[in-house]
mmCIF file of C-alpha atoms and ligand atoms in Angstrom:
data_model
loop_
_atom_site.group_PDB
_atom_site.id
_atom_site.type_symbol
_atom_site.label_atom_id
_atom_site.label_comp_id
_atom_site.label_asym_id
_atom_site.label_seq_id
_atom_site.Cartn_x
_atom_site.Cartn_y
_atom_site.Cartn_z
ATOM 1 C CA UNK F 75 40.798 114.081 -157.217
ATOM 2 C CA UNK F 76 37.505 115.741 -156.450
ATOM 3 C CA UNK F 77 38.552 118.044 -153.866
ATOM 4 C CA UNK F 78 35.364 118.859 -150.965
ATOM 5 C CA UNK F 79 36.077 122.513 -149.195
ATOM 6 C CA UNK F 80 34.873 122.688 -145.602
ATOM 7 C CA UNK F 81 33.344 125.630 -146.876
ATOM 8 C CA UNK F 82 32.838 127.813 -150.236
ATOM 9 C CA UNK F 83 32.168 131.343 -149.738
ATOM 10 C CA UNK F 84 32.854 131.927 -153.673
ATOM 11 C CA UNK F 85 29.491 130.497 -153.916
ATOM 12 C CA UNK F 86 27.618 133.243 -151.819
ATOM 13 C CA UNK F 87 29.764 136.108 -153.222
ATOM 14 C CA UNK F 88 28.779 135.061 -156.974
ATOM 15 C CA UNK F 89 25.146 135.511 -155.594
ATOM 16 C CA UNK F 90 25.865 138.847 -154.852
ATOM 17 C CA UNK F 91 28.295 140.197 -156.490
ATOM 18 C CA UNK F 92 26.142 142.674 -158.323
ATOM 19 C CA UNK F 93 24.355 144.383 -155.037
ATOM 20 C CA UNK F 94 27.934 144.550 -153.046
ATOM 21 C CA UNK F 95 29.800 146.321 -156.400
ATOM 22 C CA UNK F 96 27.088 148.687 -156.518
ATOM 23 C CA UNK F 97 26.791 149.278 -152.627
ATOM 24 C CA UNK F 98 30.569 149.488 -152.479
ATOM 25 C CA UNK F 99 29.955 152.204 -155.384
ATOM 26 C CA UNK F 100 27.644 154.542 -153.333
ATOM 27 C CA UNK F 101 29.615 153.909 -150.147
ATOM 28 C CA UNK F 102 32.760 155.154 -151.583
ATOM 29 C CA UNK F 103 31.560 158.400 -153.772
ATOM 30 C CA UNK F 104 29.830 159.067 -150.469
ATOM 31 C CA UNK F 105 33.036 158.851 -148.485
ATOM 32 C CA UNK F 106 30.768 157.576 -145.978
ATOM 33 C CA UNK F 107 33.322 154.966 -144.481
ATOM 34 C CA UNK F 108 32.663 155.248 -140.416
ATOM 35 C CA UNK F 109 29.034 155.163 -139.439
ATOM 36 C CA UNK F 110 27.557 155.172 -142.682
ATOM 37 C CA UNK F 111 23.855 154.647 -143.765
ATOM 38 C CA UNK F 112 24.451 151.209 -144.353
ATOM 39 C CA UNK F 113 24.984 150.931 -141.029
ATOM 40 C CA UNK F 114 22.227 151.811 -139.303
ATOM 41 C CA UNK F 115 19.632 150.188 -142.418
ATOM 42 C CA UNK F 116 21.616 146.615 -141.396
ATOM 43 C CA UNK F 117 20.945 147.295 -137.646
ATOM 44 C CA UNK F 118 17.563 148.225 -138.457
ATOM 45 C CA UNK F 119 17.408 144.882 -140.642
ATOM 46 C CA UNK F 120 18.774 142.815 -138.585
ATOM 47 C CA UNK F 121 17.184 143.909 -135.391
ATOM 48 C CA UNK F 122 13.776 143.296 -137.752
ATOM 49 C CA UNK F 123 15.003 139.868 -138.677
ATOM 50 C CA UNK F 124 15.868 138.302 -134.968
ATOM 51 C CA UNK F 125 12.363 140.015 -133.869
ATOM 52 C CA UNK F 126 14.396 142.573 -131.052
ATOM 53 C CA UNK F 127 14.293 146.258 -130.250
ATOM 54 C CA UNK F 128 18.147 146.700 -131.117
ATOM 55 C CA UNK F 129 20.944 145.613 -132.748
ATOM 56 C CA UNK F 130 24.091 147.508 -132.467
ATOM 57 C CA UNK F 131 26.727 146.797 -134.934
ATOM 58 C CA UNK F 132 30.472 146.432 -133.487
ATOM 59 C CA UNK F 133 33.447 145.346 -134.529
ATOM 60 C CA UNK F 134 33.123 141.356 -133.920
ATOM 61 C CA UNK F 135 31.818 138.758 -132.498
ATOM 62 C CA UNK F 136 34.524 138.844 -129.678
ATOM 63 C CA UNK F 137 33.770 142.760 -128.884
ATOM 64 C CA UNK F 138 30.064 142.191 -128.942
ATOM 65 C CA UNK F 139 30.570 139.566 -126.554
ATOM 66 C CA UNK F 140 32.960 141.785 -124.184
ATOM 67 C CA UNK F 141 30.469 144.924 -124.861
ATOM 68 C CA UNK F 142 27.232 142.617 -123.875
ATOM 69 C CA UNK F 143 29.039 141.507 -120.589
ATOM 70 C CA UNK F 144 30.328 145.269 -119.395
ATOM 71 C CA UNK F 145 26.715 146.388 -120.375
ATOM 72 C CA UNK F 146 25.311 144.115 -117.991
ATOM 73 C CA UNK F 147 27.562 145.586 -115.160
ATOM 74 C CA UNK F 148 30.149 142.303 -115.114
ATOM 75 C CA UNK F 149 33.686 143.253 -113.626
ATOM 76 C CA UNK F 150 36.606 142.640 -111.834
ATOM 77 C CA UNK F 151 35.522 140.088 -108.799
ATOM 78 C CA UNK F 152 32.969 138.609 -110.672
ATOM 79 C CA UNK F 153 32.405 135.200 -112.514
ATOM 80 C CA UNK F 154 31.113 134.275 -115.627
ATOM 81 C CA UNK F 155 29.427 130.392 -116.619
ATOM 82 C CA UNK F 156 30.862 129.426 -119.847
ATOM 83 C CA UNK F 157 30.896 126.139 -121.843
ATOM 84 C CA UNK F 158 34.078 124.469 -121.890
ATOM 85 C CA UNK F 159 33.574 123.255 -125.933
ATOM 86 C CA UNK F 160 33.258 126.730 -127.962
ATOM 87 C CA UNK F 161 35.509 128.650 -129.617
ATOM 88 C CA UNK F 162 37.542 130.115 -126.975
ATOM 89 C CA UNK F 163 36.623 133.918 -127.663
ATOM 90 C CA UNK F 164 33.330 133.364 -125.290
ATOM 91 C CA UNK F 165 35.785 132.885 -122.184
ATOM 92 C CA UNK F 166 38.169 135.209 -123.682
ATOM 93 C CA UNK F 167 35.566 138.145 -123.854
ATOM 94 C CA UNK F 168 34.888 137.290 -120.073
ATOM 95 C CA UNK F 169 38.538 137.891 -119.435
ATOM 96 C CA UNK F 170 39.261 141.172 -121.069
ATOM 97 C CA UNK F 171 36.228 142.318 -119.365
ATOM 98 C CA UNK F 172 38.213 141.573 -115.669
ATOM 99 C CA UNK F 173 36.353 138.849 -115.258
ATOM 100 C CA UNK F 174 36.876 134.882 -114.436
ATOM 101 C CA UNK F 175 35.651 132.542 -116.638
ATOM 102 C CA UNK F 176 34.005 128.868 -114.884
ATOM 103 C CA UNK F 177 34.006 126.911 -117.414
ATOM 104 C CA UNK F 178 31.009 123.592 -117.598
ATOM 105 C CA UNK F 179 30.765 120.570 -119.089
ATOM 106 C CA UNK F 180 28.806 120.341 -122.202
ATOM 107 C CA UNK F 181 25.391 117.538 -123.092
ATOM 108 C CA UNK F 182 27.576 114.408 -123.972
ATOM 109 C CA UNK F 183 24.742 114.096 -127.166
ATOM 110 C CA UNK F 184 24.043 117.947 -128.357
ATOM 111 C CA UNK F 185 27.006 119.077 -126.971
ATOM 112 C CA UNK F 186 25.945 122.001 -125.843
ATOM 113 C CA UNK F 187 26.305 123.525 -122.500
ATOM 114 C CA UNK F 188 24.485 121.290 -119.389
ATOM 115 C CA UNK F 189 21.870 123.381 -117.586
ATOM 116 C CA UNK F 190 22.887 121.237 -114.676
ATOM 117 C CA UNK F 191 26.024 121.638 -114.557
ATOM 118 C CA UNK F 192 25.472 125.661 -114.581
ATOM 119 C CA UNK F 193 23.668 125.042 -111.399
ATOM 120 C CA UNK F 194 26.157 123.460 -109.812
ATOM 121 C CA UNK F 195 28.796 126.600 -110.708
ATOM 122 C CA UNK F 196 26.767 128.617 -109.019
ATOM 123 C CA UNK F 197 28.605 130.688 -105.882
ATOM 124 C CA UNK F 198 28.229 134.526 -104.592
ATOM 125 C CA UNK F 199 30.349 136.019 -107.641
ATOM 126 C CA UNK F 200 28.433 134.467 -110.635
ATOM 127 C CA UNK F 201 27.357 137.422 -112.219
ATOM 128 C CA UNK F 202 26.262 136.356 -115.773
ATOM 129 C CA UNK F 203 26.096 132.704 -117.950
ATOM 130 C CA UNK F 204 26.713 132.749 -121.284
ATOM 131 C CA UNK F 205 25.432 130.143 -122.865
ATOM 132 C CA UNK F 206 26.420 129.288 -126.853
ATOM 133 C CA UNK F 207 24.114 128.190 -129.560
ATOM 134 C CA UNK F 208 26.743 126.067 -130.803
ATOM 135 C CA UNK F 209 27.093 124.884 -134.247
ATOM 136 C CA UNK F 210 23.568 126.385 -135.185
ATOM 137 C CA UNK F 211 21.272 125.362 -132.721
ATOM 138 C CA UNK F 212 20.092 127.463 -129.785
ATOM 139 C CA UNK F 213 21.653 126.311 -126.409
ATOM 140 C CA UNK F 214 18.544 124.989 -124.234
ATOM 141 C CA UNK F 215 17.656 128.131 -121.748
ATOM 142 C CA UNK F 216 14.355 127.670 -120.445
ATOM 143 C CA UNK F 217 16.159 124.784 -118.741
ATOM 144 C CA UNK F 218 18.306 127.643 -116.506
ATOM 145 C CA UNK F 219 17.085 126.975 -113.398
ATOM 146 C CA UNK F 220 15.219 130.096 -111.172
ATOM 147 C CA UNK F 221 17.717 129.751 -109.527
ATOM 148 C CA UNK F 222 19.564 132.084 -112.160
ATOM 149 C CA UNK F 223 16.890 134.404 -112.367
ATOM 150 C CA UNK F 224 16.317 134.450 -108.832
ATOM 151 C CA UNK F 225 19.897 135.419 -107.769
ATOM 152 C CA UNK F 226 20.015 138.157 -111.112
ATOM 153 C CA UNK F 227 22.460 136.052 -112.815
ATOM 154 C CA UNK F 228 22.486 138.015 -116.248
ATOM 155 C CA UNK F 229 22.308 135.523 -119.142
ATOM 156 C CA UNK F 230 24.376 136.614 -122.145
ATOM 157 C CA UNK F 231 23.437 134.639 -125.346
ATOM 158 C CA UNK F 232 26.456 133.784 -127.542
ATOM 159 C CA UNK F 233 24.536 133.584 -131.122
ATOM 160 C CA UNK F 234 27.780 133.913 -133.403
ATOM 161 C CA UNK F 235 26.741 130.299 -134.686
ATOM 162 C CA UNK F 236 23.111 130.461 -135.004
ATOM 163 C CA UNK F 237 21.909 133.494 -137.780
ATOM 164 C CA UNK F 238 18.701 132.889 -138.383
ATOM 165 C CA UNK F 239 18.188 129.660 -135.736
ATOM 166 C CA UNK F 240 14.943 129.436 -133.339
ATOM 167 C CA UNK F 241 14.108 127.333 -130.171
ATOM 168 C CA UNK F 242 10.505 126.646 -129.533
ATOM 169 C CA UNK F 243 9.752 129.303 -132.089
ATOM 170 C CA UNK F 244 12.059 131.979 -130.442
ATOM 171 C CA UNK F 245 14.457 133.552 -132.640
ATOM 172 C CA UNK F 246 18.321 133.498 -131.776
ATOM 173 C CA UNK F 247 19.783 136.227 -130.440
ATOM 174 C CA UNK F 248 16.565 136.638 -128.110
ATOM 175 C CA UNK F 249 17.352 134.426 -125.400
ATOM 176 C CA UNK F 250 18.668 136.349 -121.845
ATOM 177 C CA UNK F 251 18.777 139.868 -121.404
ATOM 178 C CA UNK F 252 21.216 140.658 -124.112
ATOM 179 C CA UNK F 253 22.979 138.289 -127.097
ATOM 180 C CA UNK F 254 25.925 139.291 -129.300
ATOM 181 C CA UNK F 255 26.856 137.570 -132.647
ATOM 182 C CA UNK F 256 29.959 137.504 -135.201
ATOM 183 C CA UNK F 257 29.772 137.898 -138.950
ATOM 184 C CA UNK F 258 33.105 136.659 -139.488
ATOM 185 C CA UNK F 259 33.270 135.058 -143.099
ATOM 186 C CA UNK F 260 32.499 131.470 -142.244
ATOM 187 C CA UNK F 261 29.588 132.275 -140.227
ATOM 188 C CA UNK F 262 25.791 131.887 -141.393
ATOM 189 C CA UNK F 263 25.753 135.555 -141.941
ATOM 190 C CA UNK F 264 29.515 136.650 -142.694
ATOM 191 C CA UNK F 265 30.870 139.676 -143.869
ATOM 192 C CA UNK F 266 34.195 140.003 -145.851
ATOM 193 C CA UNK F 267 36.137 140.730 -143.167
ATOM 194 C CA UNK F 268 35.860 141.375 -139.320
ATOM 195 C CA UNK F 269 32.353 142.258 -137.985
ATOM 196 C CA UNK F 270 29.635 141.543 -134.986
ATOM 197 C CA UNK F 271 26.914 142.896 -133.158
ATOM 198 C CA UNK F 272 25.036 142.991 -130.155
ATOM 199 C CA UNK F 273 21.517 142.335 -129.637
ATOM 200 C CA UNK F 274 18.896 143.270 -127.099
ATOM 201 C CA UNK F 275 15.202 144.640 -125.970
ATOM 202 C CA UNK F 276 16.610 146.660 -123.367
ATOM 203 C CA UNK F 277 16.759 150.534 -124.396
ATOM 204 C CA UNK F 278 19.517 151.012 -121.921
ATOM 205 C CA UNK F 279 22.151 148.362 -122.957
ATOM 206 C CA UNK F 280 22.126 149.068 -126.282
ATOM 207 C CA UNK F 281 22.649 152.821 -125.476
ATOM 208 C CA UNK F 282 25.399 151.603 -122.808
ATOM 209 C CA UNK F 283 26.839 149.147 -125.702
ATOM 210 C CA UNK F 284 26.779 152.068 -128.300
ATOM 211 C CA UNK F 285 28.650 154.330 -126.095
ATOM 212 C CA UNK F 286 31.532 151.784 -125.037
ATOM 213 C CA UNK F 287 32.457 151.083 -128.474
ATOM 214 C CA UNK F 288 32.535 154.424 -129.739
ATOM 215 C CA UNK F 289 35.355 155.377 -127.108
ATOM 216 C CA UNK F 290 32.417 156.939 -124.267
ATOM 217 C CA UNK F 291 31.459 159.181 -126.703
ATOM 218 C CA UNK F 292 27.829 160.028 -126.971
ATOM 219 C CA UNK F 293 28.540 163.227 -129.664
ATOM 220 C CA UNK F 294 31.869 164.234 -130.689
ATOM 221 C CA UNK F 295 34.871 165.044 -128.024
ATOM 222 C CA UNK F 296 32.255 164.115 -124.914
ATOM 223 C CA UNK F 297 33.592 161.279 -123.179
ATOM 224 C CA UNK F 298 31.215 160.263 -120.434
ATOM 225 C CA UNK F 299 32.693 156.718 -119.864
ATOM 226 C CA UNK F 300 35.729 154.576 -120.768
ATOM 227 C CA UNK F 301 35.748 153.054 -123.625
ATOM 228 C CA UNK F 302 36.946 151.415 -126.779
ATOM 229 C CA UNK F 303 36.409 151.337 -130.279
ATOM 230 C CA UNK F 304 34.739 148.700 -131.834
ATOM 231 C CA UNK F 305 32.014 149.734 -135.068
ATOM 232 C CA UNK F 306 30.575 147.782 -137.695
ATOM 233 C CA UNK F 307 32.558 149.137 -140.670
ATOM 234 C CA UNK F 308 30.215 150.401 -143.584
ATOM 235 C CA UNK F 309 31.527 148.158 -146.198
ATOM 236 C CA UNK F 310 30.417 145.315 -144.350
ATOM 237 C CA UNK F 311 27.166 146.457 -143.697
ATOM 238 C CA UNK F 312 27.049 146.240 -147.460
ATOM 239 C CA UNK F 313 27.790 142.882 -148.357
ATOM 240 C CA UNK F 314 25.464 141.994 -144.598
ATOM 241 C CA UNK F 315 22.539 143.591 -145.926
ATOM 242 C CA UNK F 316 23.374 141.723 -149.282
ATOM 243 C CA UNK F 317 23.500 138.343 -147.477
ATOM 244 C CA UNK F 318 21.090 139.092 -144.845
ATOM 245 C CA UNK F 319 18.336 138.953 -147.892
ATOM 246 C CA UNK F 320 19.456 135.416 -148.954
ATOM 247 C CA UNK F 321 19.904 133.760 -145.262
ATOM 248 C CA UNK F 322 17.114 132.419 -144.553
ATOM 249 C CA UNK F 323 17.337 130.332 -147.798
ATOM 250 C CA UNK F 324 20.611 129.394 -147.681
ATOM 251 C CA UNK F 325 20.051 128.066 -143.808
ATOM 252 C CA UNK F 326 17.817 126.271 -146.007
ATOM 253 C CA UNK F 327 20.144 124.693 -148.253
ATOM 254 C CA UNK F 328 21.708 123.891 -145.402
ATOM 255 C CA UNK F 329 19.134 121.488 -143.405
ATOM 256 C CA UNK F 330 18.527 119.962 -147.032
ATOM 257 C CA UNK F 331 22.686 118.785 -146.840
ATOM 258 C CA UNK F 332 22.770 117.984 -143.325
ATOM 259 C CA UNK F 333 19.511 115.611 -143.742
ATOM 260 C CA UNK F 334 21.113 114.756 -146.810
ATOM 261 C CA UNK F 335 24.221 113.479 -144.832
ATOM 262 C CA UNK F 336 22.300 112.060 -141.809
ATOM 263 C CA UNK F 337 20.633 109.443 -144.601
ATOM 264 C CA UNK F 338 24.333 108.623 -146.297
ATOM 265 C CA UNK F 339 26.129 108.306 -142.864
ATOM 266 C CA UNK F 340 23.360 106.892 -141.135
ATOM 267 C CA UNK F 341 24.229 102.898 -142.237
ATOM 268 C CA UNK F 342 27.720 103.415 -141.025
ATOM 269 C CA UNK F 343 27.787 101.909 -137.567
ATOM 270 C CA UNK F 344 30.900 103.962 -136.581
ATOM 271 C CA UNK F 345 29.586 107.365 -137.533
ATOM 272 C CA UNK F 346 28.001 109.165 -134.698
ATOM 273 C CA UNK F 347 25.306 111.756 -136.117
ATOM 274 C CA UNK F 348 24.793 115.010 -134.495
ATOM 275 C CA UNK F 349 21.978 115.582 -132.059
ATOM 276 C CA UNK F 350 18.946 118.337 -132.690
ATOM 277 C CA UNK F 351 17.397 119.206 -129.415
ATOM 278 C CA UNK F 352 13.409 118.772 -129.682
ATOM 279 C CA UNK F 353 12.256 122.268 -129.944
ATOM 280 C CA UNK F 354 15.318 123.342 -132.047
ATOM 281 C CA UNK F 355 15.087 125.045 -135.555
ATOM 282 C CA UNK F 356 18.821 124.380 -136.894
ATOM 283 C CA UNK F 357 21.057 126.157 -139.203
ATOM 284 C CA UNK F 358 23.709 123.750 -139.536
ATOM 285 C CA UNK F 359 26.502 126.342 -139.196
ATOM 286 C CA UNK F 360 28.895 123.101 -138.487
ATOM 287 C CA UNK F 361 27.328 119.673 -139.252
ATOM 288 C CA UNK F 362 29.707 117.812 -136.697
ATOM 289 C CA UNK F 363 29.857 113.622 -136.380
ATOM 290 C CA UNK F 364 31.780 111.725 -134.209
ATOM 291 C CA UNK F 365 34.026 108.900 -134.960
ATOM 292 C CA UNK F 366 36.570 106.937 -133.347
ATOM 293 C CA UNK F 367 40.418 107.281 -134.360
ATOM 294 C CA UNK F 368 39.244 110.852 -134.853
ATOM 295 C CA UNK F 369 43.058 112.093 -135.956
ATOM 296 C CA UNK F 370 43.937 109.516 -138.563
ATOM 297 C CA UNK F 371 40.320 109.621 -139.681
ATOM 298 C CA UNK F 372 40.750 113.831 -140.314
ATOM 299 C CA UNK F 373 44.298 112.874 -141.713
ATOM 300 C CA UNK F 374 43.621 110.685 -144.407
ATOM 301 C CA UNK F 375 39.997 112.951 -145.325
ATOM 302 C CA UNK F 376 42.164 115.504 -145.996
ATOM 303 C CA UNK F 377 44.727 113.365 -148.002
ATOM 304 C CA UNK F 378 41.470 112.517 -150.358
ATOM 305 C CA UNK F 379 40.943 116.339 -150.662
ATOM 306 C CA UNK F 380 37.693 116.367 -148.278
ATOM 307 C CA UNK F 381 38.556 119.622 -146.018
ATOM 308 C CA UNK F 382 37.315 118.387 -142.697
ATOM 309 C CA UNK F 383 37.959 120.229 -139.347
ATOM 310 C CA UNK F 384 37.589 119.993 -135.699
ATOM 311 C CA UNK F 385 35.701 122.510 -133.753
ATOM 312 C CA UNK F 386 37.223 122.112 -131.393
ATOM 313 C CA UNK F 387 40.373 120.251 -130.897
ATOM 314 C CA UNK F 388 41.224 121.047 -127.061
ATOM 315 C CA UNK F 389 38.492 122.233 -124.729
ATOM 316 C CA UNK F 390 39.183 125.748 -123.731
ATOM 317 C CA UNK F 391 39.206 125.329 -119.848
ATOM 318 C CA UNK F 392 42.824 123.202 -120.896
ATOM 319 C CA UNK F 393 44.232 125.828 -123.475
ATOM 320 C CA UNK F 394 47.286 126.941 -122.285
ATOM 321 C CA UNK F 395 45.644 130.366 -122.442
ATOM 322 C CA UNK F 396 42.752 129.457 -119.732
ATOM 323 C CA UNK F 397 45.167 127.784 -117.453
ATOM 324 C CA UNK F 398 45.254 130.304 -115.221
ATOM 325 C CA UNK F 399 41.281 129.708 -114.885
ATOM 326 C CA UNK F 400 40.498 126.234 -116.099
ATOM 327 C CA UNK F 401 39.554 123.521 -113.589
ATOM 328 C CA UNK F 402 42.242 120.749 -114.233
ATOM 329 C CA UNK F 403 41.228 118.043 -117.141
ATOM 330 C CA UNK F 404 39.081 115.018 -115.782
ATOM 331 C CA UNK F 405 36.144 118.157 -114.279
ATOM 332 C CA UNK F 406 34.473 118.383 -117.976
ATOM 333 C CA UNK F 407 34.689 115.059 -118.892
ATOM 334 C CA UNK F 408 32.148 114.905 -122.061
ATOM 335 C CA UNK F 409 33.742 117.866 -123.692
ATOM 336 C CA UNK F 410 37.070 116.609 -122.517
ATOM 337 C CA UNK F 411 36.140 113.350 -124.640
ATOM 338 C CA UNK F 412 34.244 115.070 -127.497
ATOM 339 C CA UNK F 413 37.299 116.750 -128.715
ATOM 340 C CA UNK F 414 38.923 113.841 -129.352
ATOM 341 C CA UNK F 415 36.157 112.110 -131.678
ATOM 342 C CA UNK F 416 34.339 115.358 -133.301
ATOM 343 C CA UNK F 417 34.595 115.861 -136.946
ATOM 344 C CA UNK F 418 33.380 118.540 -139.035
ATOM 345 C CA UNK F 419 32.059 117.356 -142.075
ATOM 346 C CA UNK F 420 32.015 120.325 -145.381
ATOM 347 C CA UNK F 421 28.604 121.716 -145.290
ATOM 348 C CA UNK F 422 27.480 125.029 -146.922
ATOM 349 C CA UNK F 423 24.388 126.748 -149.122
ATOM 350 C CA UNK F 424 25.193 125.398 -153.065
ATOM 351 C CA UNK F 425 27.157 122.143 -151.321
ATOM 352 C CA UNK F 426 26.204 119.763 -153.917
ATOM 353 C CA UNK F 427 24.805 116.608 -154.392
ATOM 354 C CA UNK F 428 27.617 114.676 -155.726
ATOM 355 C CA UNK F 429 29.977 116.848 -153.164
ATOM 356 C CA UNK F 430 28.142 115.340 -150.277
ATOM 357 C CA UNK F 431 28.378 111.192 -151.797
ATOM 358 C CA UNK F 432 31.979 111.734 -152.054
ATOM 359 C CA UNK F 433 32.520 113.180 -148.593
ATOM 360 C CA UNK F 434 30.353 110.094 -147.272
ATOM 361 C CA UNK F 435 31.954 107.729 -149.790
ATOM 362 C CA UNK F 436 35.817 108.864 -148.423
ATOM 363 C CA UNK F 437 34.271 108.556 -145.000
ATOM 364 C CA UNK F 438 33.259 105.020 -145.410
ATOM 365 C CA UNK F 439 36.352 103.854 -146.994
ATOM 366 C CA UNK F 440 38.364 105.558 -144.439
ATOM 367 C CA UNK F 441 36.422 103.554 -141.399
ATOM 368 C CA UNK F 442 36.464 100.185 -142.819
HETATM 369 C C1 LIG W 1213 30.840 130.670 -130.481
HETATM 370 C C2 LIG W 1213 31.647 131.870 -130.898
HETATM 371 N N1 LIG W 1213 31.733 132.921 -130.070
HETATM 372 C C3 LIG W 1213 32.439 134.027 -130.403
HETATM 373 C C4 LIG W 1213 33.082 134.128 -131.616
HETATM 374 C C5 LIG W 1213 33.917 135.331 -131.874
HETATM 375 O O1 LIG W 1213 33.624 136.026 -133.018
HETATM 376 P P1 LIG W 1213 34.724 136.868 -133.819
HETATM 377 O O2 LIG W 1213 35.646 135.913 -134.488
HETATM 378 O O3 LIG W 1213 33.913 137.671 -134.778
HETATM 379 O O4 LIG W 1213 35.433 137.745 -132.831
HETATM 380 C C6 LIG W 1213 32.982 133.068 -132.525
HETATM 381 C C7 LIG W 1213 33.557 133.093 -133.891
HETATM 382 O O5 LIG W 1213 34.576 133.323 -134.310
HETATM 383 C C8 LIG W 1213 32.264 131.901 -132.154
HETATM 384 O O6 LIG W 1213 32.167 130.857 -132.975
#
C-alpha cells in the first residue's frame, strides 16, 4: 500500500539539513542558548519578510497570542470576539489572559470568521477581536465594521496559519494593531519544536510584549511588571532562519498541489472544494474539502494509508473546556455543521504528483 502522510516534514529538513548542522554548530561552541544572535537576525528577518516594524520572538503561538492581547491592555471584565472553528488556543489565550472569550459563527463557504456576526457580539466589554487566517488565507478585515474602530475594539490578528499569505496585497501578520503567529512543526514556517512570535508597527507593544515574556524584566534583576517567560529559543531561530529562506517557494509548491487537487476532485459531485476569498493570496497550510459521511469517509482513508485529518472535529465554543463560556450548540450553526463534513486532505511542499492521484483516487472509491 502506498501510504499518503498528512504531512512530511522529512522533506523540508533534508533541504536543510546542512545550514541547521552548521548553525546548531556555532550556537553550541557559543553557548549562546537564551537570547542568542540567531534570535534577534530571525526577528529582524522575519519582521523584513511580513513588511512590519517588529517581530518579537516568544515561546509559541499560544503565548504570542496571550502576550498580543495583555499588550493591548485586555483583562479581567473584558471580552474578546473569537471564531468558533480554530484551533482552540485562540480562545484559550483569551482565557489565561482573564478574559471571556464570545465565540462567532464562521462564512458557511471560506469558513472563516463572519464580519457580521462580530457586529452583532458587540456589547460595552468587547475589548479586542481576534480574527484567524485560517488554513492559510487571511481572515477578511477590511470588512470589520467602524463600528470596531470607532468603539477602540483592538483587533488581534491570529496568523499561526498563514506564513507568508497576503489579502489585497497586504502581508499576514499586518492586519489590526498587533498579530502573533506559531512555528510549531506543521505550520508553514515550523521550527523543530515549540516556538511563536508576535508581530506589530507599534514601538510600544512590542517593547510591552518583550518585557512580559522575559518575566518584567527590562535588564537583569529589574522587574517593572508581572510577567512570564516565554522566548524564542536559539536553536529554533536556526532551523527558522533556515526555512524562512525557502518559504516563499514552498507556499509555492503548495498552491501548485492544492490547484492540482481542485482539478482531480473537481468531477466528484460529492466533494466540496475549499473556498479562496477574492483578494486572497493562499498558502494552503490545510487544503480542507467537505464531504458527506465525513467519519466513515476519514475511517476508511486512513485504512488505505491516506493520513487525513479534521481541523477541527468539535467547534471550540462546545469543548468541554469552553463550556463555561460557549453559547449552547444551535448559536454557530455553520461551524457547528462544518465540523461534521470537513476533511483535511495531505498537502505539503515536495507532495508529489502520483501522491496527490492516489489520495483523489482513494477518495473517489471511498464516495461511490
Ligand atoms: C489558529 C491557531 N492559533 C494558535 C495556535 C497556537 O500555536 P502553538 O501551538 O504554537 O501554541 C495554533 C497552532 O497550533 C493555531 O493553528
Amino acid at each position: 500500500m502506498n501510504a499518503v502522510p498528512l504531512v512530511d516534514l522529512s522533506l523540508q529538513h533534508a533541504e536543510i539539513a546542512e545550514e541547521v548542522d552548521e548553525g546548531f554548530a556555532q550556537v553550541l561552541s557559543d553557548g549562546d542558548y537564551i537570547g542568542g544572535k540567531a534570535v534577534a537576525a530571525f526577528e529582524q528577518e522575519y519582521a523584513e519578510f511580513v513588511g512590519a516594524r517588529h517581530c518579537v520572538g516568544v515561546g509559541n503561538g499560544t503565548d504570542a497570542l496571550e502576550l498580543a492581547l495583555r499588550a493591548v491592555g485586555v483583562g479581567h471584565g473584558d471580552e474578546v470576539i473569537v471564531p468558533a472553528n480554530t484551533f482552540i488556543a485562540t480562545a484559550e489565550a483569551v482565557v489565561r489572559a482573564g478574559a471571556r472569550p464570545v465565540f462567532v459563527d464562521v462564512d458557511d463557504e471560506s469558513l472563516l470568521l463572519d464580519p457580521e456576526a462580530v457586529e452583532a457580539a458587540v456589547t460595552a466589554r468587547t475589548r479586542a477581536v481576534i480574527p484567524v487566517d485560517l488554513y492559510g488565507q487571511v481572515a477578511p478585515f477590511e470588512q470589520l465594521s467602524a463600528n470596531v474602530g470607532e468603539r477602540d475594539i483592538a483587533v488581534i490578528e491570529d496568523a499561526a496559519q498563514s506564513q507568508g499569505a497576503s489579502r489585497l496585497e497586504r502581508a499576514a501578520g499586518r492586519f489590526g494593531r498587533i498579530a502573533a503567529t506559531s512555528f510549531y512543526p506543521g505550520k508553514n514556517l515550523g521550527g523543530y519544536g515549540d516556538a511563536g512570535a508576535v508581530i506589530t508597527d507599534d514601538d510600544r507593544l512590542a517593547e510591552v510584549v518583550r518585557l512580559l515574556g522575559a518575566h518584567g524584566s527590562p535588564a537583569k534583576y529589574q522587574h517593572v511588571t508581572f510577567g512570564f517567560n516565554s522566548r524564542l529559543d536559539t536553536l529554533q531561530a536556526v532551523v527558522l532562519r533556515a526555512k524562512l529562506r525557502r518559504l516563499r517557494a514552498w507556499n509555492a509548491q503548495r498552491r501548485v498541489a492544492a490547484r492540482r487537487y481542485d482539478e482531480l476532485l473537481r468531477p466528484l459531485p460529492d466533494v466540496r472544494l475549499p473556498v479562496t476569498l477574492p483578494g486572497n493570496e493562499h498558502v494552503w497550510h490545510l487544503y480542507v474539502v467537505r464531504v458527506p459521511n465525513r467519519d466513515e469517509v476519514l475511517r476508511r482513508l486512513h485504512a488505505e494509508g491516506v493520513g487525513a485529518g479534521i481541523h477541527y472535529p468539535v467547534p471550540v465554543h462546545l469543548t468541554p473546556a469552553m463550556a463555561e463560556y460557549g453559547p449552547p450548540e444551535g448559536r454557530c450553526p455553520a461551524a457547528e455543521r462544518a465540523a461534521g463534513e470537513i476533511l483535511s486532505l495531505p498537502i505539503f511542499p515536495g507532495i508529489t504528483k502520483e501522491q496527490q492521484h492516489r489520495v483523489a483516487d482513494v477518495l473517489a472509491s471511498v464516495l461511490t
